[in-house]
Amino acid sequence: MVTRSRSVLFQRTTVVPAFALVALVLTWGRDVPGWVVAVAAALLAGAVLAAVHHAEVVAHRVGEPYGSLVLAISVTVIEVALIVTLSADGGDKSASLARDTVFAAVMITCNGIFGLSLLVGALRGGVARFNPEGTGAALATVATLAGLSLVLPTFTTSSPGPKFSPGQLVFAAIASALLYALFVATQTVRHREEFLPVTSEGHVIEEEEHEHPPTTRDAWTSLGLLGLALVAVVGLAKVVSPTIESGVEKAGLPHAVVGVVIALLVLLPESIAAVRAALRDRVQTSLNLALGSAMASIGLTIPAVAVASIWLDGPLLLGLGSTHMVLLALTVVVGILTVVPGRATPLQGGVHLSLLAAYIVLAINP
């Protein structure tokens, strides 16, 4: 019965991304009626669930922290491609697209996914336990990347406006790429044990013992299907974005709300995977996903847009406004206070979620 259920699940998670990709090809770059948008949205949701399933298969095969790294990088690479594509089409209107998307990803991951994982883990076991050394290193890297790429451009004087000069942009791109590469090496090679999940007693869990890992063939198949599902997720998010934008305009909301909604859609696979891990008492895995996604969003997006700016027209605005800088500072300070003890109650999860709520409210009503 278990084998049959897995077979049915595998068939569904194989067929849905295929249909989603077909829908993406048929709708990309076209004005589509409302019922087509509704179908695309349904397929997007199915592709999200399929991506989570295949990510968990790959993660089970390669173990932590490689599994969460695969999902974070996969989503971010496709997200970066989407940003560059939209920037190429948007001209001056997309000058702040990279900044808005990256900051939305940071707030959603470092407060939304992070806080929800802590809340679920603490409600499940009374206290959510994780490794403060690995989580602290990840948070420090995210804070540094965000400060270099999103805060400094507001205060530089070489170019007018919240943007880098060409030389400064080159430095930020190289620094972001090197810091991200250094963190990945630390996470997967030199200090891998600091990013492994821990039990409620604080013991490191090297391997999952309750279930046999999938075969190498199944893992490679799931890796390919994961890529297809994520392409469908991000692509269909772009397809439904005009409808979202139209609804936002009719409601009289700021245009920045569109970026928040799209970021929420794109980050759904990581959000669901993180909550599932927290429900299994693997809070460290959830935090790896949250902070790894934030780090990848900055560490891969900034170098990509720096290279793309060579041929893209219009300015590249990266500096945050004062309100967003306050939210970023609060996120970093609260994150440090949460990480240091290596354990969290539902209160810490609620505090992070309140910061995400504040970001969304201020996006709607600046």
CSV table of C-alpha atoms in Angstrom, one decimal:
chain,number,residue,atom,x,y,z
A,1,MET,CA,0.0,0.0,0.0
A,2,VAL,CA,2.8,2.4,0.9
A,3,THR,CA,4.6,1.6,-2.4
A,4,ARG,CA,1.4,2.2,-4.4
A,5,SER,CA,0.8,5.6,-2.6
A,6,ARG,CA,4.4,6.7,-3.4
A,7,SER,CA,3.9,5.6,-7.0
A,8,VAL,CA,0.7,7.7,-7.3
A,9,LEU,CA,2.4,10.6,-5.7
A,10,PHE,CA,5.4,10.4,-8.0
A,11,GLN,CA,3.1,10.3,-11.0
A,12,ARG,CA,1.2,13.4,-9.9
A,13,THR,CA,4.4,15.3,-9.2
A,14,THR,CA,5.7,14.3,-12.6
A,15,VAL,CA,2.6,15.1,-14.6
A,16,VAL,CA,1.8,18.5,-13.0
A,17,PRO,CA,5.1,20.2,-13.8
A,18,ALA,CA,4.8,18.9,-17.4
A,19,PHE,CA,1.3,20.5,-17.7
A,20,ALA,CA,2.5,23.7,-16.0
A,21,LEU,CA,5.4,24.0,-18.5
A,22,VAL,CA,3.0,23.5,-21.4
A,23,ALA,CA,0.8,26.2,-20.0
A,24,LEU,CA,3.8,28.5,-19.6
A,25,VAL,CA,4.8,28.0,-23.2
A,26,LEU,CA,1.3,28.7,-24.4
A,27,THR,CA,0.8,31.9,-22.3
A,28,TRP,CA,4.3,33.5,-22.1
A,29,GLY,CA,4.2,37.0,-23.5
A,30,ARG,CA,0.5,36.9,-24.4
A,31,ASP,CA,-2.5,38.7,-23.1
A,32,VAL,CA,-4.7,36.0,-21.7
A,33,PRO,CA,-8.3,36.0,-20.4
A,34,GLY,CA,-9.3,35.6,-16.8
A,35,TRP,CA,-10.1,31.9,-16.9
A,36,VAL,CA,-6.7,31.1,-18.4
A,37,VAL,CA,-5.1,33.1,-15.6
A,38,ALA,CA,-7.1,31.0,-13.1
A,39,VAL,CA,-5.9,27.7,-14.7
A,40,ALA,CA,-2.3,29.1,-14.7
A,41,ALA,CA,-2.6,29.9,-11.0
A,42,ALA,CA,-3.9,26.4,-10.2
A,43,LEU,CA,-1.0,24.8,-12.2
A,44,LEU,CA,1.4,27.1,-10.3
A,45,ALA,CA,0.1,25.8,-7.0
A,46,GLY,CA,0.5,22.2,-8.2
A,47,ALA,CA,4.0,23.0,-9.4
A,48,VAL,CA,4.9,24.4,-6.0
A,49,LEU,CA,3.8,21.1,-4.3
A,50,ALA,CA,5.7,19.1,-6.9
A,51,ALA,CA,8.8,21.1,-6.3
A,52,VAL,CA,8.6,20.6,-2.6
A,53,HIS,CA,8.2,16.8,-3.1
A,54,HIS,CA,11.2,16.5,-5.4
A,55,ALA,CA,13.3,18.8,-3.2
A,56,GLU,CA,12.7,16.5,-0.2
A,57,VAL,CA,13.6,13.4,-2.3
A,58,VAL,CA,16.9,15.0,-3.3
A,59,ALA,CA,17.5,16.2,0.3
A,60,HIS,CA,16.9,12.7,1.6
A,61,ARG,CA,19.4,11.3,-0.8
A,62,VAL,CA,22.2,13.8,-0.3
A,63,GLY,CA,21.5,14.6,3.3
A,64,GLU,CA,21.8,17.9,5.1
A,65,PRO,CA,22.9,20.6,4.6
A,66,TYR,CA,23.2,19.8,0.9
A,67,GLY,CA,19.4,19.2,0.4
A,68,SER,CA,18.4,22.7,1.6
A,69,LEU,CA,21.2,24.2,-0.5
A,70,VAL,CA,19.9,22.5,-3.6
A,71,LEU,CA,16.4,24.0,-3.2
A,72,ALA,CA,17.7,27.5,-2.3
A,73,ILE,CA,20.1,27.8,-5.2
A,74,SER,CA,17.6,26.3,-7.7
A,75,VAL,CA,14.9,28.8,-6.8
A,76,THR,CA,17.3,31.7,-6.7
A,77,VAL,CA,18.9,30.9,-10.1
A,78,ILE,CA,15.5,30.9,-11.8
A,79,GLU,CA,14.5,34.0,-9.8
A,80,VAL,CA,17.6,35.9,-11.0
A,81,ALA,CA,16.9,34.9,-14.6
A,82,LEU,CA,13.4,36.3,-14.2
A,83,ILE,CA,14.7,39.6,-12.7
A,84,VAL,CA,17.1,40.0,-15.6
A,85,THR,CA,14.4,39.3,-18.1
A,86,LEU,CA,12.0,41.7,-16.6
A,87,SER,CA,14.7,44.4,-16.3
A,88,ALA,CA,15.5,44.0,-20.0
A,89,ASP,CA,11.8,44.6,-20.9
A,90,GLY,CA,11.0,47.3,-18.4
A,91,GLY,CA,13.5,50.1,-19.1
A,92,ASP,CA,13.5,52.9,-16.5
A,93,LYS,CA,10.4,51.4,-14.9
A,94,SER,CA,12.4,48.4,-13.7
A,95,ALA,CA,15.3,50.5,-12.3
A,96,SER,CA,14.5,49.4,-8.7
A,97,LEU,CA,13.2,45.9,-9.6
A,98,ALA,CA,16.3,44.0,-8.4
A,99,ARG,CA,16.4,46.0,-5.1
A,100,ASP,CA,12.7,45.5,-4.4
A,101,THR,CA,12.8,41.8,-5.3
A,102,VAL,CA,15.9,41.1,-3.2
A,103,PHE,CA,14.7,43.0,-0.2
A,104,ALA,CA,11.3,41.3,-0.4
A,105,ALA,CA,13.1,37.9,-0.5
A,106,VAL,CA,15.2,38.9,2.5
A,107,MET,CA,12.2,40.0,4.6
A,108,ILE,CA,10.1,36.9,3.6
A,109,THR,CA,12.9,34.4,4.3
A,110,CYS,CA,14.5,36.0,7.4
A,111,ASN,CA,11.2,36.9,9.1
A,112,GLY,CA,8.5,34.8,7.4
A,113,ILE,CA,10.1,31.4,6.8
A,114,PHE,CA,12.4,31.9,9.8
A,115,GLY,CA,9.7,32.9,12.2
A,116,LEU,CA,7.1,30.3,11.0
A,117,SER,CA,9.7,27.6,11.3
A,118,LEU,CA,10.5,28.6,14.9
A,119,LEU,CA,6.8,28.9,15.8
A,120,VAL,CA,5.9,25.5,14.3
A,121,GLY,CA,9.0,23.8,15.9
A,122,ALA,CA,8.3,25.4,19.3
A,123,LEU,CA,4.6,24.6,19.3
A,124,ARG,CA,5.5,21.0,18.4
A,125,GLY,CA,8.1,20.4,21.0
A,126,GLY,CA,7.8,23.2,23.5
A,127,VAL,CA,11.1,24.7,22.4
A,128,ALA,CA,12.7,24.8,19.0
A,129,ARG,CA,16.3,23.8,19.1
A,130,PHE,CA,19.0,24.5,16.5
A,131,ASN,CA,22.7,25.0,16.2
A,132,PRO,CA,23.6,28.6,17.1
A,133,GLU,CA,27.1,28.4,15.5
A,134,GLY,CA,25.9,27.5,12.0
A,135,THR,CA,22.8,29.7,12.1
A,136,GLY,CA,24.8,32.6,13.5
A,137,ALA,CA,27.3,32.3,10.7
A,138,ALA,CA,24.5,32.3,8.1
A,139,LEU,CA,22.8,35.3,9.7
A,140,ALA,CA,26.1,37.2,9.8
A,141,THR,CA,26.6,36.5,6.1
A,142,VAL,CA,23.1,37.7,5.2
A,143,ALA,CA,23.5,40.9,7.2
A,144,THR,CA,26.9,41.7,5.6
A,145,LEU,CA,25.6,41.0,2.1
A,146,ALA,CA,22.5,43.1,2.7
A,147,GLY,CA,24.5,45.9,4.2
A,148,LEU,CA,27.0,46.0,1.3
A,149,SER,CA,24.5,45.7,-1.5
A,150,LEU,CA,21.3,47.4,-0.2
A,151,VAL,CA,22.3,49.9,2.4
A,152,LEU,CA,25.6,51.4,1.2
A,153,PRO,CA,24.3,52.6,-2.2
A,154,THR,CA,22.0,55.0,-0.3
A,155,PHE,CA,25.0,56.8,1.2
A,156,THR,CA,27.6,56.7,-1.5
A,157,THR,CA,28.3,60.1,-3.2
A,158,SER,CA,30.1,59.1,-6.5
A,159,SER,CA,26.8,58.7,-8.3
A,160,PRO,CA,23.5,60.7,-7.7
A,161,GLY,CA,20.7,58.7,-6.2
A,162,PRO,CA,20.7,55.4,-4.3
A,163,LYS,CA,23.0,53.6,-6.7
A,164,PHE,CA,26.6,52.5,-7.0
A,165,SER,CA,29.2,53.9,-9.4
A,166,PRO,CA,30.5,51.3,-11.9
A,167,GLY,CA,33.6,50.6,-9.8
A,168,GLN,CA,31.5,50.3,-6.6
A,169,LEU,CA,29.1,48.0,-8.4
A,170,VAL,CA,31.9,45.7,-9.5
A,171,PHE,CA,33.2,45.6,-5.9
A,172,ALA,CA,29.8,44.7,-4.6
A,173,ALA,CA,29.3,42.0,-7.2
A,174,ILE,CA,32.7,40.4,-6.5
A,175,ALA,CA,32.3,40.7,-2.7
A,176,SER,CA,28.8,39.1,-2.9
A,177,ALA,CA,29.9,36.2,-5.0
A,178,LEU,CA,33.0,35.5,-2.9
A,179,LEU,CA,31.1,35.7,0.4
A,180,TYR,CA,28.4,33.4,-0.9
A,181,ALA,CA,31.0,30.9,-2.2
A,182,LEU,CA,32.9,31.0,1.1
A,183,PHE,CA,29.7,30.3,3.1
A,184,VAL,CA,28.8,27.4,0.9
A,185,ALA,CA,32.3,25.9,1.4
A,186,THR,CA,31.9,26.4,5.2
A,187,GLN,CA,28.4,24.9,5.2
A,188,THR,CA,29.3,21.8,3.1
A,189,VAL,CA,32.9,21.1,3.8
A,190,ARG,CA,34.8,22.6,6.7
A,191,HIS,CA,32.0,23.0,9.3
A,192,ARG,CA,29.2,20.9,8.0
A,193,GLU,CA,28.3,19.6,11.4
A,194,GLU,CA,27.3,23.1,12.5
A,195,PHE,CA,24.4,23.0,9.9
A,196,LEU,CA,23.0,19.6,10.8
A,197,PRO,CA,19.7,19.3,12.6
A,198,VAL,CA,19.8,18.6,16.4
A,199,THR,CA,17.5,16.7,18.7
A,200,SER,CA,15.5,18.3,21.5
A,201,GLU,CA,18.5,17.3,23.8
A,202,GLY,CA,20.9,19.1,21.5
A,203,HIS,CA,22.5,16.0,19.9
A,204,VAL,CA,23.5,16.3,16.2
A,205,ILE,CA,21.5,14.1,13.8
A,206,GLU,CA,24.0,12.8,11.2
A,207,GLU,CA,21.5,10.7,9.2
A,208,GLU,CA,17.8,10.0,9.1
A,209,GLU,CA,17.1,6.5,10.4
A,210,HIS,CA,13.4,6.0,9.9
A,211,GLU,CA,13.4,5.5,6.1
A,212,HIS,CA,15.7,4.1,3.4
A,213,PRO,CA,17.1,6.9,1.1
A,214,PRO,CA,15.9,6.9,-2.5
A,215,THR,CA,18.1,5.3,-5.2
A,216,THR,CA,20.6,7.4,-7.2
A,217,ARG,CA,18.3,7.1,-10.2
A,218,ASP,CA,15.3,8.4,-8.3
A,219,ALA,CA,17.4,11.3,-6.9
A,220,TRP,CA,18.6,12.4,-10.3
A,221,THR,CA,15.1,12.1,-11.7
A,222,SER,CA,13.7,14.2,-8.9
A,223,LEU,CA,16.5,16.7,-9.4
A,224,GLY,CA,15.5,17.2,-13.0
A,225,LEU,CA,11.8,17.4,-12.2
A,226,LEU,CA,12.7,19.9,-9.4
A,227,GLY,CA,14.3,22.2,-12.0
A,228,LEU,CA,11.3,21.8,-14.4
A,229,ALA,CA,8.8,22.5,-11.5
A,230,LEU,CA,10.7,25.6,-10.4
A,231,VAL,CA,10.9,27.0,-14.0
A,232,ALA,CA,7.1,26.5,-14.1
A,233,VAL,CA,6.6,28.2,-10.7
A,234,VAL,CA,8.6,31.3,-11.6
A,235,GLY,CA,7.4,31.5,-15.2
A,236,LEU,CA,3.7,31.2,-14.3
A,237,ALA,CA,4.2,33.8,-11.5
A,238,LYS,CA,5.3,36.1,-14.3
A,239,VAL,CA,2.2,35.1,-16.4
A,240,VAL,CA,-0.2,35.9,-13.6
A,241,SER,CA,1.6,39.1,-12.5
A,242,PRO,CA,-0.2,41.3,-15.0
A,243,THR,CA,-3.5,40.3,-13.5
A,244,ILE,CA,-2.1,40.9,-10.0
A,245,GLU,CA,-0.8,44.3,-11.1
A,246,SER,CA,-4.1,45.2,-12.6
A,247,GLY,CA,-5.9,44.2,-9.3
A,248,VAL,CA,-3.4,46.2,-7.3
A,249,GLU,CA,-3.9,49.3,-9.5
A,250,LYS,CA,-7.7,49.0,-9.3
A,251,ALA,CA,-7.4,48.8,-5.5
A,252,GLY,CA,-5.3,51.9,-5.4
A,253,LEU,CA,-2.3,50.2,-3.8
A,254,PRO,CA,1.4,51.0,-4.4
A,255,HIS,CA,3.1,49.2,-7.2
A,256,ALA,CA,5.6,47.7,-4.7
A,257,VAL,CA,2.8,45.3,-3.6
A,258,VAL,CA,3.1,43.5,-6.9
A,259,GLY,CA,6.7,42.6,-6.0
A,260,VAL,CA,5.7,41.3,-2.6
A,261,VAL,CA,3.0,39.1,-4.1
A,262,ILE,CA,5.4,37.7,-6.7
A,263,ALA,CA,8.1,37.1,-4.1
A,264,LEU,CA,5.6,35.2,-1.9
A,265,LEU,CA,4.6,33.0,-4.9
A,266,VAL,CA,8.2,32.3,-5.9
A,267,LEU,CA,9.3,31.4,-2.3
A,268,LEU,CA,6.3,29.1,-1.7
A,269,PRO,CA,8.4,25.9,-2.3
A,270,GLU,CA,10.9,26.9,0.3
A,271,SER,CA,8.2,28.0,2.7
A,272,ILE,CA,6.4,24.7,2.5
A,273,ALA,CA,9.6,22.6,2.7
A,274,ALA,CA,10.7,24.6,5.8
A,275,VAL,CA,7.4,24.1,7.6
A,276,ARG,CA,7.5,20.3,6.8
A,277,ALA,CA,11.0,20.1,8.2
A,278,ALA,CA,9.9,21.9,11.4
A,279,LEU,CA,7.0,19.5,11.8
A,280,ARG,CA,9.5,16.7,11.8
A,281,ASP,CA,11.5,18.4,14.5
A,282,ARG,CA,14.3,19.4,12.0
A,283,VAL,CA,14.3,23.1,12.8
A,284,GLN,CA,17.9,23.5,11.7
A,285,THR,CA,17.0,22.3,8.3
A,286,SER,CA,14.2,24.9,8.2
A,287,LEU,CA,16.6,27.7,9.2
A,288,ASN,CA,19.1,26.5,6.6
A,289,LEU,CA,16.4,27.0,4.0
A,290,ALA,CA,15.4,30.4,5.2
A,291,LEU,CA,18.8,32.0,5.6
A,292,GLY,CA,20.3,30.1,2.6
A,293,SER,CA,17.6,31.5,0.4
A,294,ALA,CA,18.1,35.0,1.6
A,295,MET,CA,21.9,34.7,1.1
A,296,ALA,CA,21.5,33.2,-2.4
A,297,SER,CA,19.0,36.0,-3.3
A,298,ILE,CA,21.7,38.6,-2.6
A,299,GLY,CA,24.8,36.7,-3.5
A,300,LEU,CA,23.6,35.6,-6.9
A,301,THR,CA,21.3,38.5,-7.9
A,302,ILE,CA,23.8,41.3,-7.4
A,303,PRO,CA,26.6,39.8,-9.5
A,304,ALA,CA,24.0,38.9,-12.2
A,305,VAL,CA,22.4,42.3,-12.4
A,306,ALA,CA,25.9,43.9,-12.3
A,307,VAL,CA,26.8,41.9,-15.4
A,308,ALA,CA,23.4,42.5,-17.0
A,309,SER,CA,23.8,46.3,-16.5
A,310,ILE,CA,26.5,46.3,-19.2
A,311,TRP,CA,23.8,46.0,-21.8
A,312,LEU,CA,20.6,47.1,-20.0
A,313,ASP,CA,19.4,50.6,-20.4
A,314,GLY,CA,18.5,52.8,-17.5
A,315,PRO,CA,19.8,53.2,-14.0
A,316,LEU,CA,20.2,50.4,-11.4
A,317,LEU,CA,18.9,51.6,-8.1
A,318,LEU,CA,20.0,49.4,-5.2
A,319,GLY,CA,19.8,51.6,-2.1
A,320,LEU,CA,17.0,51.1,0.3
A,321,GLY,CA,14.8,53.9,1.7
A,322,SER,CA,14.9,54.9,5.4
A,323,THR,CA,11.8,52.8,6.3
A,324,HIS,CA,13.2,49.7,4.8
A,325,MET,CA,16.6,50.2,6.4
A,326,VAL,CA,14.9,50.4,9.8
A,327,LEU,CA,13.1,47.1,9.1
A,328,LEU,CA,16.4,45.5,7.9
A,329,ALA,CA,18.1,46.7,11.1
A,330,LEU,CA,15.3,45.4,13.3
A,331,THR,CA,15.5,42.0,11.4
A,332,VAL,CA,19.2,41.7,12.0
A,333,VAL,CA,19.1,42.7,15.7
A,334,VAL,CA,16.1,40.5,16.5
A,335,GLY,CA,17.7,37.6,14.5
A,336,ILE,CA,20.9,37.9,16.6
A,337,LEU,CA,19.0,37.8,19.9
A,338,THR,CA,17.0,34.8,18.6
A,339,VAL,CA,20.0,32.8,17.4
A,340,VAL,CA,22.5,33.2,20.3
A,341,PRO,CA,20.7,30.9,22.8
A,342,GLY,CA,20.3,28.1,20.3
A,343,ARG,CA,16.7,27.6,21.3
A,344,ALA,CA,13.5,29.5,20.7
A,345,THR,CA,10.0,29.6,22.2
A,346,PRO,CA,6.8,30.5,20.2
A,347,LEU,CA,7.5,34.1,21.3
A,348,GLN,CA,10.6,34.4,19.0
A,349,GLY,CA,8.7,33.0,16.1
A,350,GLY,CA,5.9,35.5,16.7
A,351,VAL,CA,8.3,38.5,16.9
A,352,HIS,CA,9.8,37.6,13.5
A,353,LEU,CA,6.4,37.1,11.9
A,354,SER,CA,5.3,40.6,13.3
A,355,LEU,CA,8.3,42.1,11.4
A,356,LEU,CA,7.1,40.5,8.2
A,357,ALA,CA,3.6,41.8,8.9
A,358,ALA,CA,5.0,45.3,9.4
A,359,TYR,CA,6.9,45.1,6.1
A,360,ILE,CA,3.7,44.0,4.2
A,361,VAL,CA,1.6,46.7,5.9
A,362,LEU,CA,4.1,49.4,5.0
A,363,ALA,CA,4.2,48.1,1.4
A,364,ILE,CA,0.5,48.5,1.2
A,365,ASN,CA,0.3,51.8,3.1
A,366,PRO,CA,3.8,53.4,3.0
